[in-house]
């Protein structure tokens, strides 16, 4: 196509561009505080903000940099419309539970709005109606069922028959008075408030374990200790599982987004298709520029190698719907989904009530993170919270949780076996600059990547979590595990848990030990 727009060279989220994000030093001494928070994303930062406002002494530990994970790679919809969910919740858990979920996320939306207004945070917060739309008869019926669920539990919205884009739809459903914002601008301001209120923040500080006793103590990779009355695990995947078996109770998926500049003005609203592949549409006006963000194309982590095609499909979709001027940003995110699609928020296990966890937001962390922060606050200060049982990690419903538990773990076994039986078809000489692949090295499965200068990086592709074989992700240049979603850089360093240890690395000189058959010499 003559007018085809090209993606930028490297993935980069719009949200982190041109935003002054405070930087903090690593932890270099042992500490005693009231609450230790692990994870510098939206759940951890919001929790720290809420707790310092209660007068508690808080220490927040981030393994890398603040807002460099899922919170900085979101579509940033602040809404209780979490895809087709309420009809399913009514069918599986009853009307009261479905209503509680809606109320929890509506309270969270109102919390964000109030926080923005109270501190006059310039984060492009804007109220918007949210829409789900269908393009097939099958999903049109699901939309109708969801509309009936809205009516049953009293959600302000209903069926509509059109959306303001050149997309042929069957029907759509609207949820009124939702919102969108710039998440990094919002959270950067909360970080400043936390610091002003005496909260302690440490970056490049990796939490590796928890020690229970008179104080619940977080142990770090560099042998420092932070003790507290409570520990909050807000690290996307819990850095500490205890006996909670979280890796067996969640699945990881990746999704993609592009930010484009279009010739036409955006008509307003936030949109999500319910058919597959999903397509999300919203706008953002930031720093005097308007962008349209298009997202979607989700798949289970590690199950797709050519992820550049996911970006390409979004590019094609954006060109079909809008008159594009340019594609300026593209990025991906990883999300975790629980067995029953309700996040795990609360006590890690019943035997460890001072360790609290927030995970499994299923792509809807902008509100569920606020739910978590407010629930954590109420547990810590011993205040009643109507959503405590709803989100409790200790719940385990026979339907659909039990079925999903067996399905998910059957997939893990399948990947574990298949990965060990795969015979790599490439060797080192087949790898081009800027390319990665599984290779055969001395008859063993290894992972190789050559950077643009030709430097070679070789790792063992066996995930350090439970031993599944990682697959190459060509757009993110990472090794992704299909079993529980662990991800590693091309040098082998951990990017996403539950894995805690890096992949084994091999020095370039290992090439001297290649057989002539393997090397092609």
Coordinates of C-alpha atoms in Angstrom, one line a residue:
X1 CA 0.0 0.0 0.0
X2 CA 1.4 3.4 -1.0
X3 CA 0.0 5.2 2.0
X4 CA 0.9 2.5 4.5
X5 CA 2.1 3.9 7.8
X6 CA 5.1 2.4 9.5
X7 CA 5.5 1.6 13.2
X8 CA 8.4 3.2 15.1
X9 CA 11.5 1.0 15.4
X10 CA 11.2 0.2 19.1
X11 CA 8.1 -0.3 21.3
X12 CA 7.5 2.6 23.6
X13 CA 4.3 3.6 25.5
X14 CA 2.9 7.1 24.9
X15 CA 2.3 7.4 28.7
X16 CA 6.0 7.6 29.6
X17 CA 7.0 10.1 26.9
X18 CA 7.7 13.7 28.2
X19 CA 6.6 13.0 31.8
X20 CA 8.8 13.9 34.7
X21 CA 8.8 10.7 36.7
X22 CA 10.6 11.0 40.0
X23 CA 13.7 8.8 40.6
X24 CA 14.7 7.1 43.8
X25 CA 17.8 5.3 45.1
X26 CA 18.0 1.6 45.9
X27 CA 17.6 0.5 49.5
X28 CA 21.0 0.4 51.3
X29 CA 20.0 -0.1 54.9
X30 CA 17.6 -2.2 57.1
X31 CA 14.3 -0.5 57.9
X32 CA 11.3 -0.8 60.3
X33 CA 8.0 0.7 59.1
X34 CA 4.3 0.1 59.6
X35 CA 3.7 -1.2 56.1
X36 CA 6.0 -2.6 53.4
X37 CA 4.7 -2.3 49.8
X38 CA 6.4 -4.3 47.1
X39 CA 5.7 -3.0 43.6
X40 CA 5.8 0.5 42.1
X41 CA 2.8 0.3 39.7
X42 CA -0.6 1.7 40.2
X43 CA -1.7 -0.7 42.9
X44 CA 1.4 -0.1 45.0
X45 CA 1.5 3.7 44.5
X46 CA -2.2 4.1 45.2
X47 CA -1.9 1.9 48.3
X48 CA 1.1 4.0 49.6
X49 CA -0.9 7.2 48.9
X50 CA -3.9 6.0 50.9
X51 CA -1.9 4.7 53.8
X52 CA 0.4 7.7 54.3
X53 CA -2.8 9.8 54.4
X54 CA -3.8 7.6 57.4
X55 CA -0.6 8.6 59.2
X56 CA 1.2 5.2 58.6
X57 CA 4.9 4.9 57.9
X58 CA 5.3 3.3 54.6
X59 CA 8.2 1.9 52.5
X60 CA 7.6 1.1 48.8
X61 CA 10.1 -1.2 47.1
X62 CA 10.3 -1.3 43.3
X63 CA 12.5 -3.9 41.5
X64 CA 13.1 -1.7 38.5
X65 CA 11.8 1.8 37.9
X66 CA 8.4 3.2 39.0
X67 CA 5.6 2.8 36.4
X68 CA 7.7 0.8 34.0
X69 CA 5.4 -2.3 34.1
X70 CA 1.8 -2.8 33.2
X71 CA 0.7 0.5 34.7
X72 CA 2.8 2.4 32.2
X73 CA 1.6 0.2 29.3
X74 CA -2.2 0.4 29.7
X75 CA -5.0 1.8 27.6
X76 CA -6.0 3.7 30.9
X77 CA -9.8 3.4 30.9
X78 CA -11.2 4.2 34.3
X79 CA -14.4 2.2 34.1
X80 CA -16.6 -0.5 35.6
X81 CA -17.3 -1.8 32.1
X82 CA -14.9 -4.7 32.1
X83 CA -15.8 -6.4 28.8
X84 CA -18.8 -8.8 28.8
X85 CA -18.8 -9.7 32.5
X86 CA -22.0 -8.9 34.3
X87 CA -24.2 -11.5 32.7
X88 CA -21.5 -14.1 33.4
X89 CA -21.2 -13.1 37.0
X90 CA -25.0 -13.2 37.5
X91 CA -25.1 -16.7 36.0
X92 CA -22.1 -18.0 38.0
X93 CA -22.4 -16.2 41.3
X94 CA -25.7 -14.5 41.5
X95 CA -27.1 -10.9 41.1
X96 CA -25.8 -9.7 44.5
X97 CA -22.1 -10.6 43.6
X98 CA -22.4 -9.0 40.2
X99 CA -23.8 -5.8 41.8
X100 CA -21.0 -5.8 44.4
X101 CA -18.4 -6.0 41.6
X102 CA -20.0 -3.0 39.8
X103 CA -20.2 -1.0 43.0
X104 CA -16.6 -1.7 43.9
X105 CA -15.3 -0.4 40.6
X106 CA -17.7 2.5 40.6
X107 CA -16.4 3.5 44.0
X108 CA -12.9 3.2 42.6
X109 CA -13.7 5.5 39.7
X110 CA -15.1 8.0 42.1
X111 CA -12.0 7.8 44.2
X112 CA -9.8 8.6 41.2
X113 CA -12.0 11.5 40.2
X114 CA -12.0 12.9 43.8
X115 CA -8.2 12.5 44.1
X116 CA -7.7 14.3 40.8
X117 CA -10.0 17.2 41.9
X118 CA -8.6 17.4 45.5
X119 CA -5.0 17.8 44.3
X120 CA -5.8 19.5 41.0
X121 CA -3.8 16.8 39.1
X122 CA -3.3 17.6 35.5
X123 CA -3.6 14.1 34.1
X124 CA -6.1 14.6 31.2
X125 CA -8.9 13.2 33.3
X126 CA -12.1 13.2 31.2
X127 CA -15.5 11.7 31.8
X128 CA -16.5 9.5 28.8
X129 CA -19.3 7.0 28.1
X130 CA -17.9 3.4 27.6
X131 CA -19.2 1.1 24.8
X132 CA -19.0 -2.6 24.0
X133 CA -19.8 -3.4 20.4
X134 CA -20.4 -6.6 18.3
X135 CA -19.8 -7.3 14.6
X136 CA -21.2 -10.8 14.5
X137 CA -24.6 -12.4 15.3
X138 CA -23.0 -14.6 17.9
X139 CA -21.7 -11.7 19.9
X140 CA -24.7 -9.5 19.2
X141 CA -26.7 -12.0 21.3
X142 CA -24.1 -11.7 24.1
X143 CA -24.5 -7.9 24.0
X144 CA -28.2 -8.3 24.4
X145 CA -27.7 -10.6 27.4
X146 CA -25.3 -8.1 28.9
X147 CA -27.9 -5.4 28.5
X148 CA -30.3 -7.5 30.4
X149 CA -27.7 -7.9 33.1
X150 CA -27.2 -4.1 33.3
X151 CA -31.0 -3.7 33.9
X152 CA -31.0 -6.4 36.5
X153 CA -28.3 -4.8 38.7
X154 CA -29.2 -1.2 38.0
X155 CA -26.3 0.0 35.7
X156 CA -26.9 3.3 33.9
X157 CA -26.7 2.3 30.3
X158 CA -28.3 0.1 27.6
X159 CA -28.4 -1.0 24.0
X160 CA -27.5 1.3 21.1
X161 CA -27.4 0.4 17.4
X162 CA -24.5 2.5 16.2
X163 CA -21.1 3.9 17.0
X164 CA -19.5 7.0 15.3
X165 CA -16.9 5.1 13.3
X166 CA -16.8 3.4 9.9
X167 CA -17.3 0.0 11.5
X168 CA -20.2 -2.2 10.5
X169 CA -21.6 -3.3 13.9
X170 CA -24.6 -5.5 14.9
X171 CA -25.3 -3.7 18.2
X172 CA -23.6 -2.1 21.1
X173 CA -24.1 -1.4 24.8
X174 CA -23.2 1.8 26.6
X175 CA -22.2 2.4 30.3
X176 CA -22.7 6.0 31.1
X177 CA -20.4 8.4 33.0
X178 CA -17.1 6.5 32.9
X179 CA -13.7 8.1 32.5
X180 CA -10.2 8.1 31.0
X181 CA -6.9 9.7 32.1
X182 CA -3.2 9.8 31.6
X183 CA -2.0 7.2 34.2
X184 CA 1.6 8.2 34.5
X185 CA 0.8 11.9 35.0
X186 CA -1.7 10.9 37.7
X187 CA 0.6 8.5 39.5
X188 CA 3.7 10.8 39.3
X189 CA 1.7 13.3 41.3
X190 CA 0.7 10.7 43.8
X191 CA 4.4 9.8 44.2
X192 CA 5.3 13.4 45.0
X193 CA 2.5 13.5 47.6
X194 CA 3.7 10.2 49.2
X195 CA 7.2 11.6 49.5
X196 CA 5.9 14.9 51.0
X197 CA 4.0 12.9 53.6
X198 CA 7.1 11.0 54.7
X199 CA 6.7 7.8 52.6
X200 CA 9.9 6.0 51.7
X201 CA 10.4 4.9 48.1
X202 CA 13.2 2.7 46.8
X203 CA 13.9 1.7 43.2
X204 CA 16.1 -1.1 41.9
X205 CA 15.4 -3.0 45.0
X206 CA 14.3 -6.6 44.4
X207 CA 12.2 -8.3 47.1
X208 CA 12.8 -12.0 47.1
X209 CA 11.2 -13.5 50.2
X210 CA 9.2 -12.8 53.3
X211 CA 10.1 -13.9 56.9
X212 CA 7.4 -14.1 59.4
X213 CA 7.8 -13.5 63.1
X214 CA 7.2 -10.7 65.6
X215 CA 7.5 -8.4 62.5
X216 CA 6.7 -9.5 58.9
X217 CA 10.0 -8.8 57.1
X218 CA 10.7 -8.5 53.4
X219 CA 14.1 -9.7 52.4
X220 CA 15.8 -8.2 49.4
X221 CA 18.3 -9.5 46.8
X222 CA 21.1 -7.4 48.3
X223 CA 20.5 -8.8 51.8
X224 CA 18.6 -5.9 53.2
X225 CA 15.6 -6.3 55.5
X226 CA 12.4 -4.2 55.8
X227 CA 10.1 -5.1 58.7
X228 CA 6.5 -4.0 59.0
X229 CA 3.2 -4.9 60.6
X230 CA 1.9 -5.6 57.1
X231 CA 3.4 -6.5 53.8
X232 CA 1.5 -5.7 50.6
X233 CA 2.4 -7.7 47.5
X234 CA 1.5 -5.3 44.6
X235 CA 4.1 -6.6 42.2
X236 CA 1.8 -7.7 39.4
X237 CA 2.5 -11.3 39.9
X238 CA 3.0 -11.8 43.7
X239 CA 6.7 -11.7 44.5
X240 CA 5.9 -14.1 47.3
X241 CA 3.3 -16.9 46.9
X242 CA 3.4 -18.6 50.2
X243 CA 1.0 -21.6 50.0
X244 CA -1.4 -19.6 47.8
X245 CA -0.5 -21.4 44.5
X246 CA -1.1 -18.2 42.5
X247 CA 0.8 -19.5 39.5
X248 CA -1.6 -22.4 39.2
X249 CA -4.6 -20.1 39.7
X250 CA -4.0 -17.5 37.1
X251 CA -3.1 -17.3 33.4
X252 CA -1.0 -14.6 31.8
X253 CA -1.8 -12.9 28.5
X254 CA -0.3 -10.1 26.3
X255 CA -2.1 -7.4 24.4
X256 CA -1.0 -4.6 22.1
X257 CA -1.6 -0.9 21.5
X258 CA -0.7 1.8 19.0
X259 CA -1.1 5.5 19.4
X260 CA -1.9 7.3 16.1
X261 CA -2.5 10.8 14.9
X262 CA -5.5 11.1 12.6
X263 CA -6.7 13.8 10.2
X264 CA -10.3 13.7 11.6
X265 CA -11.3 14.9 15.1
X266 CA -12.2 12.2 17.6
X267 CA -16.0 11.9 18.3
X268 CA -15.7 11.0 22.0
X269 CA -16.3 7.8 24.0
X270 CA -14.3 4.7 24.8
X271 CA -15.0 1.6 22.7
X272 CA -14.2 -2.1 22.9
X273 CA -15.2 -4.9 20.5
X274 CA -16.4 -8.1 22.1
X275 CA -15.6 -10.3 19.0
X276 CA -12.2 -11.8 18.5
X277 CA -9.7 -10.3 18.0
X278 CA -10.7 -7.6 20.3
X279 CA -10.3 -3.9 19.3
X280 CA -10.1 -1.1 21.8
X281 CA -10.5 2.6 20.8
X282 CA -10.1 5.8 22.8
X283 CA -8.4 9.2 22.5
X284 CA -6.1 11.2 24.6
X285 CA -5.2 14.9 24.5
X286 CA -1.8 15.4 26.1
X287 CA 0.7 18.3 25.8
X288 CA -1.5 20.0 23.2
X289 CA -1.6 16.9 20.9
X290 CA -4.5 14.5 20.3
X291 CA -3.8 10.8 19.8
X292 CA -6.1 7.9 19.2
X293 CA -5.1 4.7 21.0
X294 CA -6.1 1.4 19.4
X295 CA -5.5 -1.8 21.3
X296 CA -6.2 -5.5 21.3
X297 CA -4.9 -8.7 19.8
X298 CA -4.5 -10.5 23.1
X299 CA -3.1 -14.0 23.4
X300 CA -1.7 -16.2 26.1
X301 CA 1.9 -15.3 27.0
X302 CA 4.5 -17.4 25.2
X303 CA 2.1 -18.9 22.7
X304 CA 3.0 -16.6 19.8
X305 CA 6.4 -15.9 18.4
X306 CA 5.7 -13.4 15.6
X307 CA 4.2 -10.7 17.8
X308 CA 5.1 -8.1 15.2
X309 CA 2.0 -9.4 13.4
X310 CA -0.1 -8.3 16.3
X311 CA 1.1 -4.7 15.9
X312 CA 0.7 -5.0 12.2
X313 CA -3.0 -6.0 12.5
X314 CA -3.6 -3.0 14.7
X315 CA -1.9 -0.8 12.1
X316 CA -4.2 -2.2 9.4
X317 CA -7.3 -1.7 11.6
X318 CA -6.3 1.9 12.3
X319 CA -5.9 2.6 8.6
X320 CA -9.3 1.1 7.9
X321 CA -11.1 3.2 10.5
X322 CA -9.2 6.5 10.4
X323 CA -7.4 8.8 7.9
X324 CA -3.9 8.4 9.5
X325 CA -1.2 11.0 9.6
X326 CA 1.3 8.9 11.6
X327 CA 1.8 6.1 14.0
X328 CA 3.9 7.5 16.8
X329 CA 3.9 4.9 19.6
X330 CA 3.4 1.2 20.0
X331 CA 3.6 -1.0 23.1
X332 CA 2.4 -4.2 24.7
X333 CA 1.3 -5.2 28.2
X334 CA 1.0 -8.3 30.3
X335 CA -2.1 -9.1 32.3
X336 CA -3.1 -11.8 34.7
X337 CA -6.5 -13.4 34.9
X338 CA -7.9 -15.4 37.9
X339 CA -9.9 -18.6 37.6
X340 CA -13.2 -16.8 38.0
X341 CA -12.2 -13.4 36.5
X342 CA -12.4 -11.5 39.8
X343 CA -9.1 -10.3 41.1
X344 CA -7.4 -11.7 44.2
X345 CA -7.2 -8.9 46.8
X346 CA -6.7 -9.5 50.5
X347 CA -4.9 -11.9 52.8
X348 CA -2.3 -13.9 50.8
X349 CA -3.4 -17.0 52.7
X350 CA -5.4 -17.6 55.8
X351 CA -2.3 -18.6 57.7
X352 CA -0.5 -15.4 56.7
X353 CA -3.0 -12.6 57.4
X354 CA -0.4 -9.9 57.6
X355 CA 0.7 -10.5 54.0
X356 CA -1.8 -8.9 51.6
X357 CA -1.9 -9.4 47.8
X358 CA -3.4 -7.6 44.8
X359 CA -3.2 -9.5 41.5
X360 CA -5.2 -10.8 38.6
X361 CA -6.7 -7.5 37.4
X362 CA -7.6 -8.9 33.9
X363 CA -6.6 -5.8 32.0
X364 CA -8.8 -3.6 34.3
X365 CA -6.3 -2.3 36.8
X366 CA -7.2 1.4 36.7
X367 CA -10.2 0.7 38.9
X368 CA -9.3 -2.6 40.5
X369 CA -6.0 -1.1 41.8
X370 CA -8.0 1.6 43.7
X371 CA -10.3 -1.2 45.0
X372 CA -7.2 -2.9 46.3
X373 CA -5.7 0.2 47.9
X374 CA -9.0 1.0 49.7
X375 CA -9.5 -2.6 50.8
X376 CA -5.9 -2.8 52.1
X377 CA -6.4 0.4 54.1
X378 CA -9.6 -1.0 55.7
X379 CA -8.0 -4.3 56.6
X380 CA -4.9 -2.6 58.1
X381 CA -6.9 0.0 60.2
X382 CA -9.6 -2.6 61.0
X383 CA -12.5 -0.9 59.2
X384 CA -15.4 -2.8 57.6
X385 CA -15.3 -3.1 53.8
X386 CA -18.2 -4.5 51.9
X387 CA -16.0 -6.0 49.2
X388 CA -13.7 -8.0 51.4
X389 CA -15.3 -11.4 50.7
X390 CA -15.9 -10.7 47.0
X391 CA -12.1 -10.3 46.3
X392 CA -10.8 -12.6 49.0
X393 CA -8.0 -14.8 47.5
X394 CA -9.2 -17.6 49.8
X395 CA -12.4 -18.0 47.7
X396 CA -12.6 -21.0 45.4
X397 CA -15.9 -21.5 43.6
X398 CA -16.7 -24.9 42.2
X399 CA -18.0 -23.3 39.0
X400 CA -16.2 -22.1 37.0
X401 CA -13.1 -22.0 39.1
X402 CA -12.6 -25.8 39.5
X403 CA -13.0 -26.4 35.7
X404 CA -10.7 -23.5 34.8
X405 CA -8.1 -24.8 37.4
X406 CA -7.9 -28.2 35.6
X407 CA -8.0 -26.6 32.1
X408 CA -5.2 -24.1 32.9
X409 CA -2.9 -26.7 34.5
X410 CA -3.6 -29.3 31.7
X411 CA -2.2 -26.6 29.3
X412 CA 0.9 -26.3 31.6
X413 CA 1.6 -30.0 31.3
X414 CA 1.1 -29.9 27.6
X415 CA 3.5 -27.0 27.2
X416 CA 6.0 -28.7 29.5
X417 CA 6.0 -31.9 27.5
X418 CA 5.9 -30.4 24.0
X419 CA 8.7 -27.9 24.8
X420 CA 11.0 -30.8 25.8
X421 CA 10.2 -32.7 22.6
X422 CA 10.7 -29.9 20.2
X423 CA 13.8 -30.3 18.0
X424 CA 15.3 -26.9 17.0
X425 CA 15.8 -26.5 13.2
X426 CA 18.2 -23.5 13.4
X427 CA 21.8 -23.1 14.3
X428 CA 23.9 -20.0 15.1
X429 CA 24.7 -19.2 11.5
X430 CA 21.0 -19.0 10.7
X431 CA 20.5 -16.0 13.1
X432 CA 20.6 -12.6 11.5
X433 CA 21.4 -9.3 13.2
X434 CA 18.4 -8.2 15.2
X435 CA 16.9 -11.7 15.2
X436 CA 16.4 -14.3 17.9
X437 CA 15.4 -18.0 17.7
X438 CA 15.7 -21.3 19.4
X439 CA 18.8 -23.1 18.1
X440 CA 20.5 -26.5 18.5
X441 CA 23.8 -26.2 20.3
X442 CA 25.8 -29.4 20.9
X443 CA 22.5 -31.2 20.5
X444 CA 20.8 -29.1 23.2
X445 CA 18.0 -26.6 22.9
X446 CA 19.3 -23.0 23.5
X447 CA 18.1 -19.5 22.8
X448 CA 20.2 -17.1 20.6
X449 CA 19.8 -13.5 19.8
X450 CA 22.1 -11.3 17.7
X451 CA 21.9 -7.5 18.3
X452 CA 22.2 -5.0 15.5
X453 CA 26.0 -5.0 15.8
X454 CA 26.2 -8.8 15.5
X455 CA 26.9 -9.5 19.2
X456 CA 25.5 -12.9 20.2
X457 CA 23.6 -13.7 23.3
X458 CA 22.9 -17.3 24.2
X459 CA 20.7 -18.5 27.0
X460 CA 19.2 -21.8 28.2
X461 CA 15.5 -21.5 27.3
X462 CA 14.3 -23.5 30.3
X463 CA 12.2 -21.3 32.5
X464 CA 13.5 -21.1 36.0
X465 CA 10.0 -21.3 37.5
X466 CA 8.9 -24.9 36.8
X467 CA 11.0 -25.8 33.8
X468 CA 8.8 -25.1 30.8
X469 CA 10.6 -24.1 27.6
X470 CA 10.4 -20.4 26.7
X471 CA 9.6 -19.1 23.2
X472 CA 11.1 -16.1 21.4
X473 CA 9.0 -12.9 21.2
X474 CA 10.2 -11.0 18.2
X475 CA 8.7 -7.6 18.8
X476 CA 9.7 -7.3 22.5
X477 CA 13.0 -9.2 22.0
X478 CA 12.3 -11.4 25.0
X479 CA 12.0 -15.1 26.0
X480 CA 8.4 -15.8 27.1
X481 CA 7.2 -18.8 29.0
X482 CA 3.8 -20.2 28.0
X483 CA 3.1 -22.0 31.3
X484 CA 2.8 -19.2 33.8
X485 CA 3.8 -16.1 31.9
X486 CA 7.4 -15.6 33.1
X487 CA 9.4 -13.4 30.7
X488 CA 13.1 -12.9 30.3
X489 CA 15.3 -10.4 28.4
X490 CA 17.5 -11.6 25.6
X491 CA 20.3 -11.6 28.2
X492 CA 18.3 -13.8 30.4
X493 CA 17.2 -11.3 33.1
X494 CA 13.7 -11.7 34.6
X495 CA 11.2 -9.2 33.2
X496 CA 8.0 -10.8 34.5
X497 CA 7.4 -13.3 37.3
X498 CA 6.6 -15.8 38.7
X499 CA 10.2 -16.8 37.8
X500 CA 12.7 -15.2 40.2
X501 CA 16.0 -16.4 38.8
X502 CA 17.4 -15.5 35.4
X503 CA 17.9 -17.9 32.5
X504 CA 21.3 -19.5 32.5
X505 CA 23.6 -17.5 30.2
X506 CA 26.4 -18.7 28.0
X507 CA 29.5 -16.8 27.0
X508 CA 30.2 -16.0 23.3
X509 CA 33.3 -18.2 23.6
X510 CA 30.9 -21.2 24.0
X511 CA 30.8 -21.2 20.2
X512 CA 34.2 -22.8 20.2
X513 CA 32.6 -26.0 21.6
X514 CA 30.0 -26.3 18.9
X515 CA 30.1 -29.4 16.8
X516 CA 30.7 -28.9 13.0
X517 CA 27.2 -30.1 12.4
X518 CA 25.6 -27.6 14.8
X519 CA 27.7 -24.6 13.7
X520 CA 27.5 -25.3 10.0
X521 CA 31.3 -25.0 9.7

